[in-house]
């Protein structure tokens, strides 16, 4: 799951970078969007230069448009804790005043690492759990559940805000209430849900994607599970359609929320490649040789993601396009699975009429 980002016109513009420091991982999850390929990784000096480059670019935007920016970096992998220089990287990001969130499988978090994260400090850590132990290990591998739970407990004891994230497919949707109970027992503050993206190894689970009618019922169930002290969240733009706080007038051709791809953030891959989203594997440049400021304005891919007229099917005519646009990664992955190659097709799981 990628943390949901929203544009706040009145005050600040939320802008985030999701940075995959490595493709290496100690697990081989069946639903992973990665394919296990070796990818070159940026060196620490290159990473430091890149952090400064991004910070300078955002500062220039803020001065040019006279809009304050709320900036953050989601640090992930692969498994980010496999980078031996991870804490040097995090310190550099903190030095440039980015909020930091870490996305991890949780299995490599030791007590000392949890304490160091708290000292930085990081804004939060997201740990993936796919269901009760048997379900989780059927997806993520033997012994991965107990290791992840230990990691969560160490983060909790260090005082770090934790989000448990569940990737929804027909393998685990019957266990949503169990996950609420587990999250409560572990003392975490947030429980998040996202959808399976059928790409990478996850392509083999194409038939395990939820039918749109079932997805709607699952989200209705999830949002009805109110538990004191536990915030239930999702970055899924489709789920926002069920929100009680849905604005009355949403028929706009200007992106105001929803899918962040090309609108309020971008993704960096380990070798510096820039994509709209990790699960949309379309390169738009490379941070080591291209100007982020120029790419953000001139990229045909990014501009298409912001243009309602470019969208296909029901997404192109939807009155809620500005606050949703579907999940572009799922739309793209599904189109590829059907022999097409179009990141602007409609979201195949959209349940809105």
GROMACS .gro file of C-alpha atoms in nm:
model
  353
    1UNK     CA    1   0.000   0.000   0.000
    2UNK     CA    2   0.111   0.353  -0.071
    3UNK     CA    3   0.013   0.620   0.181
    4UNK     CA    4  -0.282   0.820   0.052
    5UNK     CA    5  -0.198   1.175  -0.051
    6UNK     CA    6  -0.443   1.463  -0.088
    7UNK     CA    7  -0.407   1.810  -0.232
    8UNK     CA    8  -0.500   2.085   0.015
    9UNK     CA    9  -0.552   2.401  -0.186
   10UNK     CA   10  -0.625   2.622   0.115
   11UNK     CA   11  -0.300   2.556   0.297
   12UNK     CA   12  -0.036   2.327   0.153
   13UNK     CA   13   0.034   2.102  -0.140
   14UNK     CA   14   0.119   1.752  -0.020
   15UNK     CA   15   0.404   1.613  -0.228
   16UNK     CA   16   0.568   1.279  -0.166
   17UNK     CA   17   0.839   1.062  -0.310
   18UNK     CA   18   0.818   0.686  -0.270
   19UNK     CA   19   1.176   0.568  -0.283
   20UNK     CA   20   1.261   0.204  -0.343
   21UNK     CA   21   1.618   0.187  -0.218
   22UNK     CA   22   1.663  -0.175  -0.323
   23UNK     CA   23   1.481  -0.455  -0.503
   24UNK     CA   24   1.643  -0.710  -0.272
   25UNK     CA   25   1.410  -0.881  -0.027
   26UNK     CA   26   1.438  -1.161   0.227
   27UNK     CA   27   1.089  -1.285   0.137
   28UNK     CA   28   0.932  -1.397  -0.191
   29UNK     CA   29   0.565  -1.310  -0.147
   30UNK     CA   30   0.325  -1.459  -0.399
   31UNK     CA   31   0.142  -1.129  -0.456
   32UNK     CA   32   0.450  -0.909  -0.493
   33UNK     CA   33   0.464  -0.665  -0.783
   34UNK     CA   34   0.838  -0.733  -0.817
   35UNK     CA   35   0.991  -1.013  -1.022
   36UNK     CA   36   1.306  -1.081  -0.824
   37UNK     CA   37   1.540  -0.925  -1.081
   38UNK     CA   38   1.873  -0.775  -0.979
   39UNK     CA   39   1.872  -0.397  -1.016
   40UNK     CA   40   2.164  -0.159  -0.969
   41UNK     CA   41   2.140   0.052  -0.654
   42UNK     CA   42   2.238   0.415  -0.612
   43UNK     CA   43   2.544   0.476  -0.398
   44UNK     CA   44   2.523   0.675  -0.077
   45UNK     CA   45   2.681   0.985  -0.238
   46UNK     CA   46   2.430   0.961  -0.526
   47UNK     CA   47   2.146   0.931  -0.277
   48UNK     CA   48   2.265   1.234  -0.080
   49UNK     CA   49   2.287   1.437  -0.400
   50UNK     CA   50   1.940   1.323  -0.503
   51UNK     CA   51   1.783   1.419  -0.170
   52UNK     CA   52   1.929   1.768  -0.204
   53UNK     CA   53   1.814   1.789  -0.565
   54UNK     CA   54   1.456   1.703  -0.471
   55UNK     CA   55   1.456   1.940  -0.174
   56UNK     CA   56   1.590   2.224  -0.390
   57UNK     CA   57   1.330   2.157  -0.661
   58UNK     CA   58   1.041   2.165  -0.417
   59UNK     CA   59   1.175   2.483  -0.261
   60UNK     CA   60   1.190   2.642  -0.608
   61UNK     CA   61   0.830   2.538  -0.676
   62UNK     CA   62   0.720   2.685  -0.347
   63UNK     CA   63   0.891   3.017  -0.423
   64UNK     CA   64   0.767   3.027  -0.782
   65UNK     CA   65   0.402   2.944  -0.711
   66UNK     CA   66   0.389   3.094  -0.361
   67UNK     CA   67   0.243   2.771  -0.225
   68UNK     CA   68   0.379   2.602   0.087
   69UNK     CA   69   0.460   2.234   0.034
   70UNK     CA   70   0.419   1.952   0.283
   71UNK     CA   71   0.690   1.709   0.175
   72UNK     CA   72   0.745   1.348   0.268
   73UNK     CA   73   0.938   1.041   0.160
   74UNK     CA   74   0.814   0.685   0.183
   75UNK     CA   75   1.122   0.465   0.210
   76UNK     CA   76   1.083   0.106   0.100
   77UNK     CA   77   1.218  -0.174  -0.122
   78UNK     CA   78   1.229  -0.468  -0.170
   79UNK     CA   79   1.310  -0.471   0.196
   80UNK     CA   80   1.475  -0.141   0.297
   81UNK     CA   81   1.643  -0.290   0.604
   82UNK     CA   82   1.869  -0.490   0.372
   83UNK     CA   83   2.054  -0.167   0.294
   84UNK     CA   84   2.342  -0.153   0.542
   85UNK     CA   85   2.357   0.224   0.502
   86UNK     CA   86   1.983   0.272   0.563
   87UNK     CA   87   2.024   0.490   0.870
   88UNK     CA   88   2.277   0.716   0.699
   89UNK     CA   89   2.022   0.761   0.421
   90UNK     CA   90   1.743   0.836   0.666
   91UNK     CA   91   1.960   1.089   0.850
   92UNK     CA   92   2.026   1.270   0.522
   93UNK     CA   93   1.655   1.281   0.440
   94UNK     CA   94   1.579   1.418   0.787
   95UNK     CA   95   1.849   1.683   0.740
   96UNK     CA   96   1.646   1.821   0.448
   97UNK     CA   97   1.328   1.832   0.657
   98UNK     CA   98   1.126   1.560   0.481
   99UNK     CA   99   0.877   1.362   0.686
  100UNK     CA  100   0.978   0.996   0.667
  101UNK     CA  101   0.758   0.688   0.656
  102UNK     CA  102   0.903   0.341   0.612
  103UNK     CA  103   0.730   0.050   0.439
  104UNK     CA  104   0.869  -0.288   0.543
  105UNK     CA  105   0.781  -0.653   0.593
  106UNK     CA  106   0.889  -0.608   0.955
  107UNK     CA  107   1.094  -0.925   0.984
  108UNK     CA  108   1.436  -0.759   1.019
  109UNK     CA  109   1.351  -0.498   1.283
  110UNK     CA  110   1.562  -0.547   1.592
  111UNK     CA  111   1.523  -0.355   1.918
  112UNK     CA  112   1.821  -0.132   1.844
  113UNK     CA  113   1.692  -0.050   1.495
  114UNK     CA  114   1.351   0.041   1.638
  115UNK     CA  115   1.516   0.271   1.891
  116UNK     CA  116   1.724   0.438   1.617
  117UNK     CA  117   1.412   0.497   1.409
  118UNK     CA  118   1.245   0.662   1.707
  119UNK     CA  119   1.547   0.887   1.759
  120UNK     CA  120   1.551   1.015   1.399
  121UNK     CA  121   1.244   1.045   1.425
  122UNK     CA  122   1.035   0.877   1.156
  123UNK     CA  123   0.670   0.971   1.114
  124UNK     CA  124   0.558   0.609   1.100
  125UNK     CA  125   0.633   0.256   0.988
  126UNK     CA  126   0.402   0.040   0.780
  127UNK     CA  127   0.430  -0.336   0.826
  128UNK     CA  128   0.253  -0.584   0.601
  129UNK     CA  129   0.039  -0.859   0.752
  130UNK     CA  130  -0.197  -1.048   0.523
  131UNK     CA  131  -0.418  -1.220   0.777
  132UNK     CA  132  -0.393  -1.465   1.064
  133UNK     CA  133  -0.073  -1.669   1.076
  134UNK     CA  134  -0.174  -1.946   0.834
  135UNK     CA  135  -0.306  -1.703   0.574
  136UNK     CA  136  -0.011  -1.466   0.609
  137UNK     CA  137   0.243  -1.747   0.568
  138UNK     CA  138   0.061  -1.894   0.270
  139UNK     CA  139   0.129  -1.561   0.099
  140UNK     CA  140   0.458  -1.448   0.252
  141UNK     CA  141   0.633  -1.768   0.356
  142UNK     CA  142   0.701  -1.989   0.657
  143UNK     CA  143   0.792  -1.816   0.985
  144UNK     CA  144   0.729  -1.472   0.833
  145UNK     CA  145   0.429  -1.406   1.060
  146UNK     CA  146   0.604  -1.443   1.395
  147UNK     CA  147   0.902  -1.241   1.270
  148UNK     CA  148   0.677  -0.958   1.151
  149UNK     CA  149   0.482  -0.955   1.477
  150UNK     CA  150   0.807  -0.932   1.675
  151UNK     CA  151   0.909  -0.639   1.457
  152UNK     CA  152   0.577  -0.466   1.525
  153UNK     CA  153   0.614  -0.518   1.898
  154UNK     CA  154   0.965  -0.369   1.893
  155UNK     CA  155   0.846  -0.067   1.699
  156UNK     CA  156   0.552  -0.023   1.935
  157UNK     CA  157   0.776  -0.046   2.242
  158UNK     CA  158   1.001   0.222   2.090
  159UNK     CA  159   0.702   0.456   2.063
  160UNK     CA  160   0.675   0.455   1.684
  161UNK     CA  161   0.340   0.499   1.508
  162UNK     CA  162   0.264   0.175   1.325
  163UNK     CA  163   0.029   0.093   1.041
  164UNK     CA  164  -0.046  -0.270   0.965
  165UNK     CA  165  -0.132  -0.309   0.598
  166UNK     CA  166  -0.336  -0.587   0.437
  167UNK     CA  167  -0.338  -0.652   0.061
  168UNK     CA  168  -0.689  -0.763  -0.029
  169UNK     CA  169  -0.758  -1.062  -0.253
  170UNK     CA  170  -0.997  -1.354  -0.231
  171UNK     CA  171  -0.735  -1.530  -0.016
  172UNK     CA  172  -0.789  -1.311   0.289
  173UNK     CA  173  -1.107  -1.103   0.271
  174UNK     CA  174  -1.285  -1.336   0.514
  175UNK     CA  175  -1.040  -1.233   0.786
  176UNK     CA  176  -1.091  -0.857   0.807
  177UNK     CA  177  -1.245  -0.878   1.155
  178UNK     CA  178  -0.956  -1.099   1.266
  179UNK     CA  179  -0.713  -0.832   1.149
  180UNK     CA  180  -0.895  -0.565   1.349
  181UNK     CA  181  -0.865  -0.785   1.657
  182UNK     CA  182  -0.498  -0.855   1.587
  183UNK     CA  183  -0.416  -0.488   1.532
  184UNK     CA  184  -0.591  -0.402   1.859
  185UNK     CA  185  -0.406  -0.674   2.049
  186UNK     CA  186  -0.073  -0.553   1.911
  187UNK     CA  187  -0.149  -0.196   2.015
  188UNK     CA  188  -0.097  -0.036   1.675
  189UNK     CA  189  -0.266   0.290   1.583
  190UNK     CA  190  -0.369   0.221   1.223
  191UNK     CA  191  -0.488  -0.068   1.011
  192UNK     CA  192  -0.474  -0.017   0.634
  193UNK     CA  193  -0.615  -0.204   0.338
  194UNK     CA  194  -0.507  -0.199  -0.025
  195UNK     CA  195  -0.585  -0.408  -0.333
  196UNK     CA  196  -0.383  -0.674  -0.508
  197UNK     CA  197  -0.203  -0.537  -0.815
  198UNK     CA  198  -0.167  -0.823  -1.067
  199UNK     CA  199   0.186  -0.749  -1.182
  200UNK     CA  200   0.527  -0.906  -1.123
  201UNK     CA  201   0.481  -1.227  -0.927
  202UNK     CA  202   0.131  -1.103  -0.849
  203UNK     CA  203   0.030  -1.166  -1.210
  204UNK     CA  204  -0.007  -1.534  -1.120
  205UNK     CA  205  -0.287  -1.428  -0.883
  206UNK     CA  206  -0.490  -1.251  -1.152
  207UNK     CA  207  -0.786  -1.481  -1.088
  208UNK     CA  208  -0.771  -1.403  -0.715
  209UNK     CA  209  -0.866  -1.039  -0.771
  210UNK     CA  210  -1.197  -0.950  -0.610
  211UNK     CA  211  -1.504  -0.900  -0.824
  212UNK     CA  212  -1.623  -0.541  -0.803
  213UNK     CA  213  -1.942  -0.633  -0.615
  214UNK     CA  214  -1.747  -0.828  -0.356
  215UNK     CA  215  -1.490  -0.551  -0.322
  216UNK     CA  216  -1.765  -0.305  -0.238
  217UNK     CA  217  -1.903  -0.535   0.031
  218UNK     CA  218  -1.556  -0.588   0.174
  219UNK     CA  219  -1.496  -0.214   0.205
  220UNK     CA  220  -1.841  -0.161   0.355
  221UNK     CA  221  -1.758  -0.426   0.614
  222UNK     CA  222  -1.415  -0.279   0.684
  223UNK     CA  223  -1.549   0.071   0.738
  224UNK     CA  224  -1.818  -0.060   0.974
  225UNK     CA  225  -1.556  -0.214   1.205
  226UNK     CA  226  -1.507   0.084   1.434
  227UNK     CA  227  -1.271   0.016   1.723
  228UNK     CA  228  -1.165   0.276   1.980
  229UNK     CA  229  -0.798   0.364   1.942
  230UNK     CA  230  -0.764   0.204   1.598
  231UNK     CA  231  -0.786   0.409   1.279
  232UNK     CA  232  -0.889   0.207   0.974
  233UNK     CA  233  -0.746   0.361   0.657
  234UNK     CA  234  -0.684   0.297   0.289
  235UNK     CA  235  -0.502   0.468   0.008
  236UNK     CA  236  -0.740   0.309  -0.242
  237UNK     CA  237  -0.920   0.583  -0.439
  238UNK     CA  238  -1.211   0.348  -0.510
  239UNK     CA  239  -1.277   0.306  -0.138
  240UNK     CA  240  -1.309   0.682  -0.101
  241UNK     CA  241  -1.633   0.659  -0.297
  242UNK     CA  242  -1.794   0.509   0.014
  243UNK     CA  243  -1.681   0.789   0.242
  244UNK     CA  244  -1.947   0.973   0.438
  245UNK     CA  245  -1.743   1.289   0.379
  246UNK     CA  246  -1.770   1.272  -0.001
  247UNK     CA  247  -1.794   1.631  -0.137
  248UNK     CA  248  -2.125   1.718  -0.300
  249UNK     CA  249  -1.975   1.877  -0.611
  250UNK     CA  250  -1.697   1.659  -0.751
  251UNK     CA  251  -1.750   1.706  -1.125
  252UNK     CA  252  -1.418   1.874  -1.201
  253UNK     CA  253  -1.147   1.816  -1.458
  254UNK     CA  254  -0.874   1.920  -1.211
  255UNK     CA  255  -0.721   1.643  -0.994
  256UNK     CA  256  -0.798   1.719  -0.631
  257UNK     CA  257  -0.718   1.389  -0.461
  258UNK     CA  258  -0.747   1.019  -0.530
  259UNK     CA  259  -0.473   0.830  -0.712
  260UNK     CA  260  -0.145   1.014  -0.654
  261UNK     CA  261   0.031   0.894  -0.970
  262UNK     CA  262   0.142   1.197  -1.169
  263UNK     CA  263  -0.047   1.435  -0.943
  264UNK     CA  264   0.104   1.462  -0.596
  265UNK     CA  265   0.408   1.242  -0.608
  266UNK     CA  266   0.637   1.008  -0.792
  267UNK     CA  267   0.847   0.698  -0.740
  268UNK     CA  268   1.223   0.649  -0.749
  269UNK     CA  269   1.363   0.306  -0.825
  270UNK     CA  270   1.697   0.185  -0.687
  271UNK     CA  271   1.894   0.292  -0.995
  272UNK     CA  272   1.736   0.637  -1.007
  273UNK     CA  273   1.464   0.560  -1.261
  274UNK     CA  274   1.156   0.776  -1.211
  275UNK     CA  275   0.808   0.628  -1.257
  276UNK     CA  276   0.461   0.766  -1.177
  277UNK     CA  277   0.414   0.477  -0.932
  278UNK     CA  278   0.616   0.165  -0.852
  279UNK     CA  279   0.340  -0.051  -0.989
  280UNK     CA  280   0.322   0.153  -1.308
  281UNK     CA  281   0.654   0.044  -1.453
  282UNK     CA  282   0.676   0.317  -1.716
  283UNK     CA  283   1.001   0.516  -1.689
  284UNK     CA  284   0.965   0.891  -1.735
  285UNK     CA  285   1.332   0.972  -1.668
  286UNK     CA  286   1.620   0.916  -1.429
  287UNK     CA  287   1.689   1.140  -1.132
  288UNK     CA  288   2.067   1.105  -1.180
  289UNK     CA  289   2.064   1.271  -1.521
  290UNK     CA  290   1.729   1.444  -1.570
  291UNK     CA  291   1.580   1.757  -1.416
  292UNK     CA  292   1.290   1.667  -1.189
  293UNK     CA  293   1.145   2.013  -1.240
  294UNK     CA  294   1.147   1.972  -1.620
  295UNK     CA  295   1.013   1.615  -1.614
  296UNK     CA  296   0.724   1.708  -1.388
  297UNK     CA  297   0.607   1.961  -1.646
  298UNK     CA  298   0.701   1.802  -1.979
  299UNK     CA  299   0.649   1.425  -1.933
  300UNK     CA  300   0.376   1.300  -2.168
  301UNK     CA  301   0.299   1.016  -1.926
  302UNK     CA  302   0.259   1.243  -1.623
  303UNK     CA  303   0.052   1.495  -1.819
  304UNK     CA  304  -0.177   1.221  -1.947
  305UNK     CA  305  -0.242   1.108  -1.589
  306UNK     CA  306  -0.365   1.462  -1.512
  307UNK     CA  307  -0.591   1.489  -1.818
  308UNK     CA  308  -0.947   1.364  -1.778
  309UNK     CA  309  -0.998   1.363  -2.157
  310UNK     CA  310  -0.721   1.102  -2.192
  311UNK     CA  311  -0.894   0.846  -1.968
  312UNK     CA  312  -1.085   0.552  -2.112
  313UNK     CA  313  -1.412   0.382  -2.021
  314UNK     CA  314  -1.611   0.485  -1.718
  315UNK     CA  315  -1.311   0.661  -1.560
  316UNK     CA  316  -1.310   0.907  -1.849
  317UNK     CA  317  -1.674   1.005  -1.794
  318UNK     CA  318  -1.697   0.971  -1.415
  319UNK     CA  319  -1.818   1.278  -1.227
  320UNK     CA  320  -1.587   1.182  -0.940
  321UNK     CA  321  -1.276   1.165  -1.158
  322UNK     CA  322  -1.111   1.458  -0.980
  323UNK     CA  323  -1.112   1.282  -0.643
  324UNK     CA  324  -1.059   0.926  -0.760
  325UNK     CA  325  -0.940   0.832  -1.116
  326UNK     CA  326  -0.931   0.469  -1.005
  327UNK     CA  327  -0.606   0.296  -0.919
  328UNK     CA  328  -0.389   0.358  -1.226
  329UNK     CA  329  -0.156   0.071  -1.131
  330UNK     CA  330  -0.438  -0.183  -1.122
  331UNK     CA  331  -0.589  -0.046  -1.442
  332UNK     CA  332  -0.251  -0.073  -1.614
  333UNK     CA  333  -0.165  -0.420  -1.480
  334UNK     CA  334  -0.505  -0.552  -1.580
  335UNK     CA  335  -0.478  -0.405  -1.929
  336UNK     CA  336  -0.140  -0.576  -1.973
  337UNK     CA  337  -0.288  -0.908  -1.859
  338UNK     CA  338  -0.550  -0.872  -2.132
  339UNK     CA  339  -0.290  -0.811  -2.403
  340UNK     CA  340  -0.324  -0.434  -2.403
  341UNK     CA  341  -0.082  -0.169  -2.284
  342UNK     CA  342  -0.281   0.126  -2.153
  343UNK     CA  343  -0.243   0.289  -1.812
  344UNK     CA  344  -0.547   0.507  -1.883
  345UNK     CA  345  -0.805   0.230  -1.906
  346UNK     CA  346  -1.084   0.218  -1.649
  347UNK     CA  347  -1.024   0.057  -1.312
  348UNK     CA  348  -1.161  -0.298  -1.357
  349UNK     CA  349  -1.279  -0.321  -0.995
  350UNK     CA  350  -1.472   0.007  -0.981
  351UNK     CA  351  -1.812  -0.059  -0.826
  352UNK     CA  352  -1.953   0.293  -0.872
  353UNK     CA  353  -2.240   0.317  -1.117
   0.00000   0.00000   0.00000
